Amino acid sequence: MTFQEQIRQGIPAELPQPKPYDTSINHAPKRKGILGEEEKKLALKNALRYFDSEFHAELLPEFRAELEQYGRIYMYRFRPDYEMKARPVSEYPGKSGQAKAIMLMIQNNLDYAVAQHPHELITYGGNGAVFSNWAQYLLTMKYLSEMSDEQTLVMYSGHPMGLFPSHKDAPRVVVTNGMVIPNYSKPDDWEKFNALGVSQYGQMTAGSYMYIGPQGIVHGTTITVLNAFRKIKKEPKGGLFVTSGLGGMSGAQPKAGTIAGCVTVCAEVNPKITKIRHDQKWVNEIYDNLDELTERVRKAQQQKETVSLAYLGNIVEVWEKFDQEGVRIDIGSDQTSLHNPWAGGYYPAGQSFEESNAMMAENPELFKEKVQESLRRHAETINKHTAKGTYFFDYGNAFLLEASRAGADVMAEHPSLGREFRYPSYVQDIMGPMCFDYGFGPFRWVCASGKPEDLQKTDEIACRVLEEIQQHSPEEIQQQMKDNIQWIKGAQENNLVVGSQARILYADAEGRMKIAEAFNKAIKNGEIGPVVLGRDHHDVSGTDSPYRETSNIYDGSRFTADMAIHNVIGDSFRGATWVSIHNGGGVGWGEVINGGFGMLLDGSDDADRRLKSMLFWDVNNGISRRSWARNEGAIFAIKRAMEAEPNLKVTLPNFVDENLLS
């Protein structure tokens, strides 16, 4: 069968042969057994309902074995035989160009070079899934190959509910992930619902088909590192940045450190992931000996090198060793997946990678104790460094939250509302006041032709647009404009592409609309092929996350999720090609609600109309909320937006004299 025929067939009419477990692939750790006997039967019934009853007797023991061995039913037998990668959009079967673009993005999320655990359909973060099993993937791709531009595919936490009559301006796909009743949003609730096959953790851009590899976070990480050095009034050259995690999103850190110009040390316990990042040239050198690492860091600091060093081992050991040896750390953070601390998101010090994987499945209570013990030790050694002048920030991965729950010394001596922890979130100190309040966030695009030359042309177009905008930009956002122009000019030489021909660029509403408009015009003129627009959920408007995206909201509303819900509803009727809303992305199940979109630019007048309507809302929705919280940068930005668009009228806050309240 051809690739197109395999896509169209969906779930095969005849059972494919079982596939061997490929040990060369990075696999998800075994999930803890959380289902009772009746619940296991229910999980099996739920899995078998995808298949004709004549196959149940053969599949039942196989699915039961997967559930016992891995804690989930992945349906490995049904993994496609074709290579999993984003193909040129023209190679996908179907009636709808928009649907073909979505197929491209789904396959990009599962590309072996992109996905963290590709055979388990997990893109990043340890549990950020595109689908829960391979039947869902096959059925979804079949639906997309059949749908017209007057239908909408409804995705129910990985499960394709089906095609529904719609209209051409409606989203082609509506995605929800993990949208459970609030009282059932604890980590064990996720474990149970996921094992039953009824809900999944979509992370941020995994389950919304908009992940573009670690590049997706490189730009934001670069901005963060640059501004962290600016905060301590030090040049990055010769400065030391210490952090951990080389997996999906965290893998961007050493590349970002290199672009910023500092020395980066990033610890990772997984040898396969470490090798992948080294092979991809996202990290320069690997060390597994702390003495050798220490010597190499000292040399790099003295010679003011720009270099990224991976330590194959536990980050706690690095912080402790550098304290003992007197190595000065200028800025520090952590980007392990602490939203998922008990199932592979964080590996405790004092145990091997293999020992931890076995313990989390076989003795989860002891594993939890080890993780919390390690977090206390981790925080203790960070505190020693900050006492010597290190600037440490929480990277929005729930490090401080989980450390506090473990009893670590991370609480502020004099806490205030929104500033409960000893250390700030990077959003509180950097991304919030410097970027999000002004409307700057991670705008993305993917060249659906798959041609590197198209990506280069879009880089050039985006740079030209930004330079034109900069000429009339107010002083308040000149630094942001300069950083973004510098980024896009260096994008090609920094080898950022992993998977699809994609780019990320921080831009405000004006920048996003004008860049998108220029792309659409270039497509219409035949200069480039179609382009898929999107963004990280980690943005101005899409995410309500009290310990990350909205951590610099101090009016008491940071625990509300109205903005994320408004965002996805508004995007859906303003022309997005697909929309998504998730529970749990980035910082943990029950800790955040986040939404995103995808939009196909095909050179049409319809695309031009939609992009202007949707992108304006997608950004200014969040600026208006941030301005109401009395964030001064956002008040400036929303006033400027109202001047540019007469139909925009936003309620502005009045300030109260603090003396009246004392």
PDB file of N, CA, C and O in Angstrom, residues 24-29 31 108-130 203 206 211 213-214 245-251 268 270 272-273 276-277 335-337 339-340 343-345 347 353:
ATOM      1  N   SER A  24      15.999   0.306  20.822  1.00  0.00           N
ATOM      2  CA  SER A  24      16.845   1.431  20.400  1.00  0.00           C
ATOM      3  C   SER A  24      16.127   2.764  20.540  1.00  0.00           C
ATOM      4  O   SER A  24      16.759   3.827  20.455  1.00  0.00           O
ATOM      5  N   ILE A  25      14.814   2.709  20.740  1.00  0.00           N
ATOM      6  CA  ILE A  25      14.000   3.921  20.857  1.00  0.00           C
ATOM      7  C   ILE A  25      13.901   4.339  22.318  1.00  0.00           C
ATOM      8  O   ILE A  25      13.841   3.497  23.222  1.00  0.00           O
ATOM      9  N   ASN A  26      13.858   5.637  22.570  1.00  0.00           N
ATOM     10  CA  ASN A  26      13.661   6.128  23.937  1.00  0.00           C
ATOM     11  C   ASN A  26      12.202   5.932  24.327  1.00  0.00           C
ATOM     12  O   ASN A  26      11.311   6.548  23.751  1.00  0.00           O
ATOM     13  N   HIS A  27      11.962   5.048  25.300  1.00  0.00           N
ATOM     14  CA  HIS A  27      10.595   4.697  25.683  1.00  0.00           C
ATOM     15  C   HIS A  27      10.178   5.393  26.977  1.00  0.00           C
ATOM     16  O   HIS A  27      11.009   5.714  27.831  1.00  0.00           O
ATOM     17  N   ALA A  28       8.870   5.578  27.119  1.00  0.00           N
ATOM     18  CA  ALA A  28       8.309   6.105  28.365  1.00  0.00           C
ATOM     19  C   ALA A  28       8.546   5.098  29.484  1.00  0.00           C
ATOM     20  O   ALA A  28       8.523   3.886  29.244  1.00  0.00           O
ATOM     21  N   PRO A  29       8.780   5.577  30.696  1.00  0.00           N
ATOM     22  CA  PRO A  29       8.907   4.633  31.813  1.00  0.00           C
ATOM     23  C   PRO A  29       7.587   3.934  32.082  1.00  0.00           C
ATOM     24  O   PRO A  29       6.525   4.423  31.693  1.00  0.00           O
ATOM     25  N   ARG A  31       4.347   3.077  33.799  1.00  0.00           N
ATOM     26  CA  ARG A  31       3.474   3.842  34.691  1.00  0.00           C
ATOM     27  C   ARG A  31       3.049   2.955  35.854  1.00  0.00           C
ATOM     28  O   ARG A  31       2.893   1.747  35.700  1.00  0.00           O
ATOM     29  N   ASN A 108       4.627  15.608  12.460  1.00  0.00           N
ATOM     30  CA  ASN A 108       5.814  16.291  12.959  1.00  0.00           C
ATOM     31  C   ASN A 108       5.959  16.096  14.461  1.00  0.00           C
ATOM     32  O   ASN A 108       7.064  15.904  14.969  1.00  0.00           O
ATOM     33  N   ASN A 109       4.844  16.134  15.180  1.00  0.00           N
ATOM     34  CA  ASN A 109       4.905  15.937  16.626  1.00  0.00           C
ATOM     35  C   ASN A 109       5.393  14.546  17.012  1.00  0.00           C
ATOM     36  O   ASN A 109       5.888  14.336  18.120  1.00  0.00           O
ATOM     37  N   LEU A 110       5.230  13.570  16.090  1.00  0.00           N
ATOM     38  CA  LEU A 110       5.605  12.186  16.379  1.00  0.00           C
ATOM     39  C   LEU A 110       6.884  11.752  15.668  1.00  0.00           C
ATOM     40  O   LEU A 110       7.294  10.590  15.768  1.00  0.00           O
ATOM     41  N   ASP A 111       7.514  12.661  14.956  1.00  0.00           N
ATOM     42  CA  ASP A 111       8.800  12.405  14.301  1.00  0.00           C
ATOM     43  C   ASP A 111       9.801  11.922  15.353  1.00  0.00           C
ATOM     44  O   ASP A 111       9.903  12.485  16.442  1.00  0.00           O
ATOM     45  N   TYR A 112      10.570  10.880  15.045  1.00  0.00           N
ATOM     46  CA  TYR A 112      11.522  10.330  16.009  1.00  0.00           C
ATOM     47  C   TYR A 112      12.563  11.372  16.439  1.00  0.00           C
ATOM     48  O   TYR A 112      13.089  11.300  17.556  1.00  0.00           O
ATOM     49  N   ALA A 113      12.867  12.319  15.554  1.00  0.00           N
ATOM     50  CA  ALA A 113      13.836  13.364  15.902  1.00  0.00           C
ATOM     51  C   ALA A 113      13.223  14.421  16.809  1.00  0.00           C
ATOM     52  O   ALA A 113      13.938  15.210  17.423  1.00  0.00           O
ATOM     53  N   VAL A 114      11.906  14.435  16.897  1.00  0.00           N
ATOM     54  CA  VAL A 114      11.188  15.454  17.658  1.00  0.00           C
ATOM     55  C   VAL A 114      10.624  14.891  18.958  1.00  0.00           C
ATOM     56  O   VAL A 114      10.766  15.480  20.029  1.00  0.00           O
ATOM     57  N   ALA A 115       9.965  13.735  18.862  1.00  0.00           N
ATOM     58  CA  ALA A 115       9.225  13.182  20.002  1.00  0.00           C
ATOM     59  C   ALA A 115      10.157  12.560  21.037  1.00  0.00           C
ATOM     60  O   ALA A 115      11.153  11.914  20.699  1.00  0.00           O
ATOM     61  N   GLN A 116       9.796  12.724  22.289  1.00  0.00           N
ATOM     62  CA  GLN A 116      10.585  12.167  23.389  1.00  0.00           C
ATOM     63  C   GLN A 116      10.409  10.652  23.478  1.00  0.00           C
ATOM     64  O   GLN A 116      11.379   9.912  23.610  1.00  0.00           O
ATOM     65  N   HIS A 117       9.157  10.175  23.417  1.00  0.00           N
ATOM     66  CA  HIS A 117       8.848   8.740  23.449  1.00  0.00           C
ATOM     67  C   HIS A 117       7.923   8.430  22.272  1.00  0.00           C
ATOM     68  O   HIS A 117       6.702   8.263  22.448  1.00  0.00           O
ATOM     69  N   PRO A 118       8.454   8.345  21.062  1.00  0.00           N
ATOM     70  CA  PRO A 118       7.590   8.274  19.875  1.00  0.00           C
ATOM     71  C   PRO A 118       6.670   7.058  19.823  1.00  0.00           C
ATOM     72  O   PRO A 118       5.545   7.165  19.331  1.00  0.00           O
ATOM     73  N   HIS A 119       7.112   5.912  20.320  1.00  0.00           N
ATOM     74  CA  HIS A 119       6.259   4.721  20.245  1.00  0.00           C
ATOM     75  C   HIS A 119       5.100   4.777  21.232  1.00  0.00           C
ATOM     76  O   HIS A 119       4.105   4.057  21.063  1.00  0.00           O
ATOM     77  N   GLU A 120       5.234   5.628  22.250  1.00  0.00           N
ATOM     78  CA  GLU A 120       4.131   5.834  23.200  1.00  0.00           C
ATOM     79  C   GLU A 120       3.343   7.092  22.867  1.00  0.00           C
ATOM     80  O   GLU A 120       2.520   7.534  23.672  1.00  0.00           O
ATOM     81  N   LEU A 121       3.624   7.682  21.694  1.00  0.00           N
ATOM     82  CA  LEU A 121       2.935   8.872  21.190  1.00  0.00           C
ATOM     83  C   LEU A 121       3.098  10.082  22.100  1.00  0.00           C
ATOM     84  O   LEU A 121       2.222  10.951  22.183  1.00  0.00           O
ATOM     85  N   ILE A 122       4.244  10.156  22.792  1.00  0.00           N
ATOM     86  CA  ILE A 122       4.529  11.238  23.728  1.00  0.00           C
ATOM     87  C   ILE A 122       5.595  12.147  23.132  1.00  0.00           C
ATOM     88  O   ILE A 122       6.694  11.704  22.791  1.00  0.00           O
ATOM     89  N   THR A 123       5.269  13.415  23.022  1.00  0.00           N
ATOM     90  CA  THR A 123       6.142  14.367  22.353  1.00  0.00           C
ATOM     91  C   THR A 123       7.189  14.952  23.284  1.00  0.00           C
ATOM     92  O   THR A 123       8.362  15.045  22.937  1.00  0.00           O
ATOM     93  N   TYR A 124       6.802  15.378  24.474  1.00  0.00           N
ATOM     94  CA  TYR A 124       7.771  15.949  25.415  1.00  0.00           C
ATOM     95  C   TYR A 124       7.174  15.990  26.807  1.00  0.00           C
ATOM     96  O   TYR A 124       5.992  15.695  27.009  1.00  0.00           O
ATOM     97  N   GLY A 125       8.031  16.335  27.783  1.00  0.00           N
ATOM     98  CA  GLY A 125       7.571  16.500  29.152  1.00  0.00           C
ATOM     99  C   GLY A 125       7.297  15.214  29.896  1.00  0.00           C
ATOM    100  O   GLY A 125       6.737  15.237  30.988  1.00  0.00           O
ATOM    101  N   GLY A 126       7.666  14.070  29.325  1.00  0.00           N
ATOM    102  CA  GLY A 126       7.449  12.796  29.996  1.00  0.00           C
ATOM    103  C   GLY A 126       6.082  12.199  29.786  1.00  0.00           C
ATOM    104  O   GLY A 126       5.918  10.979  29.781  1.00  0.00           O
ATOM    105  N   ASN A 127       5.060  13.072  29.630  1.00  0.00           N
ATOM    106  CA  ASN A 127       3.701  12.550  29.456  1.00  0.00           C
ATOM    107  C   ASN A 127       2.852  13.398  28.512  1.00  0.00           C
ATOM    108  O   ASN A 127       1.633  13.233  28.451  1.00  0.00           O
ATOM    109  N   GLY A 128       3.484  14.294  27.769  1.00  0.00           N
ATOM    110  CA  GLY A 128       2.743  15.152  26.836  1.00  0.00           C
ATOM    111  C   GLY A 128       2.401  14.385  25.574  1.00  0.00           C
ATOM    112  O   GLY A 128       3.231  14.217  24.683  1.00  0.00           O
ATOM    113  N   ALA A 129       1.159  13.928  25.484  1.00  0.00           N
ATOM    114  CA  ALA A 129       0.759  12.990  24.437  1.00  0.00           C
ATOM    115  C   ALA A 129      -0.001  13.660  23.299  1.00  0.00           C
ATOM    116  O   ALA A 129      -0.795  14.565  23.511  1.00  0.00           O
ATOM    117  N   VAL A 130       0.247  13.155  22.082  1.00  0.00           N
ATOM    118  CA  VAL A 130      -0.548  13.533  20.924  1.00  0.00           C
ATOM    119  C   VAL A 130      -1.819  12.684  20.906  1.00  0.00           C
ATOM    120  O   VAL A 130      -2.912  13.170  20.625  1.00  0.00           O
ATOM    121  N   GLN A 203      -0.002  18.157  27.434  1.00  0.00           N
ATOM    122  CA  GLN A 203       1.045  19.159  27.657  1.00  0.00           C
ATOM    123  C   GLN A 203       0.542  20.500  27.116  1.00  0.00           C
ATOM    124  O   GLN A 203      -0.627  20.831  27.308  1.00  0.00           O
ATOM    125  N   ALA A 206       1.997  19.577  22.515  1.00  0.00           N
ATOM    126  CA  ALA A 206       2.008  18.185  22.045  1.00  0.00           C
ATOM    127  C   ALA A 206       0.619  17.785  21.573  1.00  0.00           C
ATOM    128  O   ALA A 206       0.412  17.417  20.422  1.00  0.00           O
ATOM    129  N   TYR A 211       3.874  21.476  18.304  1.00  0.00           N
ATOM    130  CA  TYR A 211       5.252  21.405  18.785  1.00  0.00           C
ATOM    131  C   TYR A 211       6.190  21.433  17.583  1.00  0.00           C
ATOM    132  O   TYR A 211       5.938  20.766  16.582  1.00  0.00           O
ATOM    133  N   GLY A 213       9.693  20.952  17.946  1.00  0.00           N
ATOM    134  CA  GLY A 213      10.995  20.563  18.456  1.00  0.00           C
ATOM    135  C   GLY A 213      11.490  21.566  19.480  1.00  0.00           C
ATOM    136  O   GLY A 213      10.826  22.556  19.788  1.00  0.00           O
ATOM    137  N   PRO A 214      12.674  21.324  20.024  1.00  0.00           N
ATOM    138  CA  PRO A 214      13.183  22.217  21.083  1.00  0.00           C
ATOM    139  C   PRO A 214      13.341  23.662  20.638  1.00  0.00           C
ATOM    140  O   PRO A 214      13.399  24.555  21.477  1.00  0.00           O
ATOM    141  N   GLY A 245      18.039  19.144  32.547  1.00  0.00           N
ATOM    142  CA  GLY A 245      17.021  18.679  31.619  1.00  0.00           C
ATOM    143  C   GLY A 245      17.442  18.868  30.180  1.00  0.00           C
ATOM    144  O   GLY A 245      17.706  19.996  29.745  1.00  0.00           O
ATOM    145  N   LEU A 246      17.511  17.761  29.428  1.00  0.00           N
ATOM    146  CA  LEU A 246      17.824  17.829  28.002  1.00  0.00           C
ATOM    147  C   LEU A 246      16.732  17.175  27.161  1.00  0.00           C
ATOM    148  O   LEU A 246      16.944  16.874  25.989  1.00  0.00           O
ATOM    149  N   GLY A 247      15.580  16.955  27.771  1.00  0.00           N
ATOM    150  CA  GLY A 247      14.486  16.297  27.064  1.00  0.00           C
ATOM    151  C   GLY A 247      13.828  17.200  26.051  1.00  0.00           C
ATOM    152  O   GLY A 247      14.480  18.016  25.408  1.00  0.00           O
ATOM    153  N   GLY A 248      12.497  17.074  25.885  1.00  0.00           N
ATOM    154  CA  GLY A 248      11.788  17.792  24.834  1.00  0.00           C
ATOM    155  C   GLY A 248      12.013  19.290  24.862  1.00  0.00           C
ATOM    156  O   GLY A 248      12.766  19.843  24.057  1.00  0.00           O
ATOM    157  N   MET A 249      11.372  19.988  25.795  1.00  0.00           N
ATOM    158  CA  MET A 249      11.479  21.443  25.854  1.00  0.00           C
ATOM    159  C   MET A 249      12.790  21.874  26.507  1.00  0.00           C
ATOM    160  O   MET A 249      13.428  22.827  26.078  1.00  0.00           O
ATOM    161  N   SER A 250      13.202  21.156  27.545  1.00  0.00           N
ATOM    162  CA  SER A 250      14.413  21.550  28.270  1.00  0.00           C
ATOM    163  C   SER A 250      15.661  21.411  27.419  1.00  0.00           C
ATOM    164  O   SER A 250      16.678  22.044  27.695  1.00  0.00           O
ATOM    165  N   GLY A 251      15.592  20.592  26.355  1.00  0.00           N
ATOM    166  CA  GLY A 251      16.734  20.437  25.469  1.00  0.00           C
ATOM    167  C   GLY A 251      17.155  21.720  24.792  1.00  0.00           C
ATOM    168  O   GLY A 251      18.257  21.812  24.239  1.00  0.00           O
ATOM    169  N   GLU A 268      21.679  15.921  32.802  1.00  0.00           N
ATOM    170  CA  GLU A 268      20.619  15.035  32.310  1.00  0.00           C
ATOM    171  C   GLU A 268      20.975  13.602  32.702  1.00  0.00           C
ATOM    172  O   GLU A 268      22.123  13.174  32.537  1.00  0.00           O
ATOM    173  N   ASN A 270      19.359  10.806  31.514  1.00  0.00           N
ATOM    174  CA  ASN A 270      19.018   9.844  30.467  1.00  0.00           C
ATOM    175  C   ASN A 270      20.101   9.855  29.375  1.00  0.00           C
ATOM    176  O   ASN A 270      20.236  10.836  28.645  1.00  0.00           O
ATOM    177  N   LYS A 272      20.295   8.303  26.481  1.00  0.00           N
ATOM    178  CA  LYS A 272      19.792   8.383  25.105  1.00  0.00           C
ATOM    179  C   LYS A 272      19.459   9.816  24.722  1.00  0.00           C
ATOM    180  O   LYS A 272      19.804  10.288  23.635  1.00  0.00           O
ATOM    181  N   ILE A 273      18.773  10.522  25.611  1.00  0.00           N
ATOM    182  CA  ILE A 273      18.416  11.914  25.346  1.00  0.00           C
ATOM    183  C   ILE A 273      19.674  12.771  25.226  1.00  0.00           C
ATOM    184  O   ILE A 273      19.776  13.646  24.356  1.00  0.00           O
ATOM    185  N   ILE A 276      21.207  12.223  21.863  1.00  0.00           N
ATOM    186  CA  ILE A 276      20.408  12.868  20.809  1.00  0.00           C
ATOM    187  C   ILE A 276      20.736  14.357  20.723  1.00  0.00           C
ATOM    188  O   ILE A 276      20.963  14.900  19.641  1.00  0.00           O
ATOM    189  N   ARG A 277      20.766  15.041  21.866  1.00  0.00           N
ATOM    190  CA  ARG A 277      21.049  16.480  21.864  1.00  0.00           C
ATOM    191  C   ARG A 277      22.479  16.761  21.384  1.00  0.00           C
ATOM    192  O   ARG A 277      22.721  17.770  20.720  1.00  0.00           O
ATOM    193  N   GLN A 335      14.965  22.763  34.679  1.00  0.00           N
ATOM    194  CA  GLN A 335      13.857  22.541  33.773  1.00  0.00           C
ATOM    195  C   GLN A 335      13.550  21.058  33.620  1.00  0.00           C
ATOM    196  O   GLN A 335      13.203  20.575  32.546  1.00  0.00           O
ATOM    197  N   THR A 336      13.674  20.330  34.725  1.00  0.00           N
ATOM    198  CA  THR A 336      13.169  18.966  34.749  1.00  0.00           C
ATOM    199  C   THR A 336      11.642  19.043  34.757  1.00  0.00           C
ATOM    200  O   THR A 336      11.060  20.083  35.063  1.00  0.00           O
ATOM    201  N   SER A 337      10.997  17.931  34.439  1.00  0.00           N
ATOM    202  CA  SER A 337       9.529  17.952  34.299  1.00  0.00           C
ATOM    203  C   SER A 337       8.846  17.710  35.648  1.00  0.00           C
ATOM    204  O   SER A 337       8.211  16.678  35.880  1.00  0.00           O
ATOM    205  N   HIS A 339       6.280  18.940  36.795  1.00  0.00           N
ATOM    206  CA  HIS A 339       4.821  18.817  36.748  1.00  0.00           C
ATOM    207  C   HIS A 339       4.429  17.341  36.826  1.00  0.00           C
ATOM    208  O   HIS A 339       3.271  17.005  37.072  1.00  0.00           O
ATOM    209  N   ASN A 340       5.417  16.468  36.612  1.00  0.00           N
ATOM    210  CA  ASN A 340       5.198  15.021  36.559  1.00  0.00           C
ATOM    211  C   ASN A 340       6.243  14.336  37.444  1.00  0.00           C
ATOM    212  O   ASN A 340       7.033  13.517  36.981  1.00  0.00           O
ATOM    213  N   ALA A 343       6.523  10.162  38.000  1.00  0.00           N
ATOM    214  CA  ALA A 343       6.488   9.230  36.867  1.00  0.00           C
ATOM    215  C   ALA A 343       7.535   9.579  35.816  1.00  0.00           C
ATOM    216  O   ALA A 343       7.280   9.511  34.623  1.00  0.00           O
ATOM    217  N   GLY A 344       8.729   9.967  36.266  1.00  0.00           N
ATOM    218  CA  GLY A 344       9.828  10.184  35.339  1.00  0.00           C
ATOM    219  C   GLY A 344      10.162  11.621  35.037  1.00  0.00           C
ATOM    220  O   GLY A 344      11.098  11.886  34.275  1.00  0.00           O
ATOM    221  N   GLY A 345       9.434  12.557  35.635  1.00  0.00           N
ATOM    222  CA  GLY A 345       9.722  13.958  35.369  1.00  0.00           C
ATOM    223  C   GLY A 345      10.935  14.481  36.112  1.00  0.00           C
ATOM    224  O   GLY A 345      11.584  15.433  35.671  1.00  0.00           O
ATOM    225  N   TYR A 347      14.334  12.880  38.483  1.00  0.00           N
ATOM    226  CA  TYR A 347      15.042  11.700  38.980  1.00  0.00           C
ATOM    227  C   TYR A 347      15.849  12.073  40.219  1.00  0.00           C
ATOM    228  O   TYR A 347      16.629  13.032  40.187  1.00  0.00           O
ATOM    229  N   PHE A 353      19.697   5.943  36.906  1.00  0.00           N
ATOM    230  CA  PHE A 353      18.542   6.106  36.021  1.00  0.00           C
ATOM    231  C   PHE A 353      17.701   4.832  36.006  1.00  0.00           C
ATOM    232  O   PHE A 353      16.469   4.864  36.120  1.00  0.00           O
TER     233      PHE A 353
END
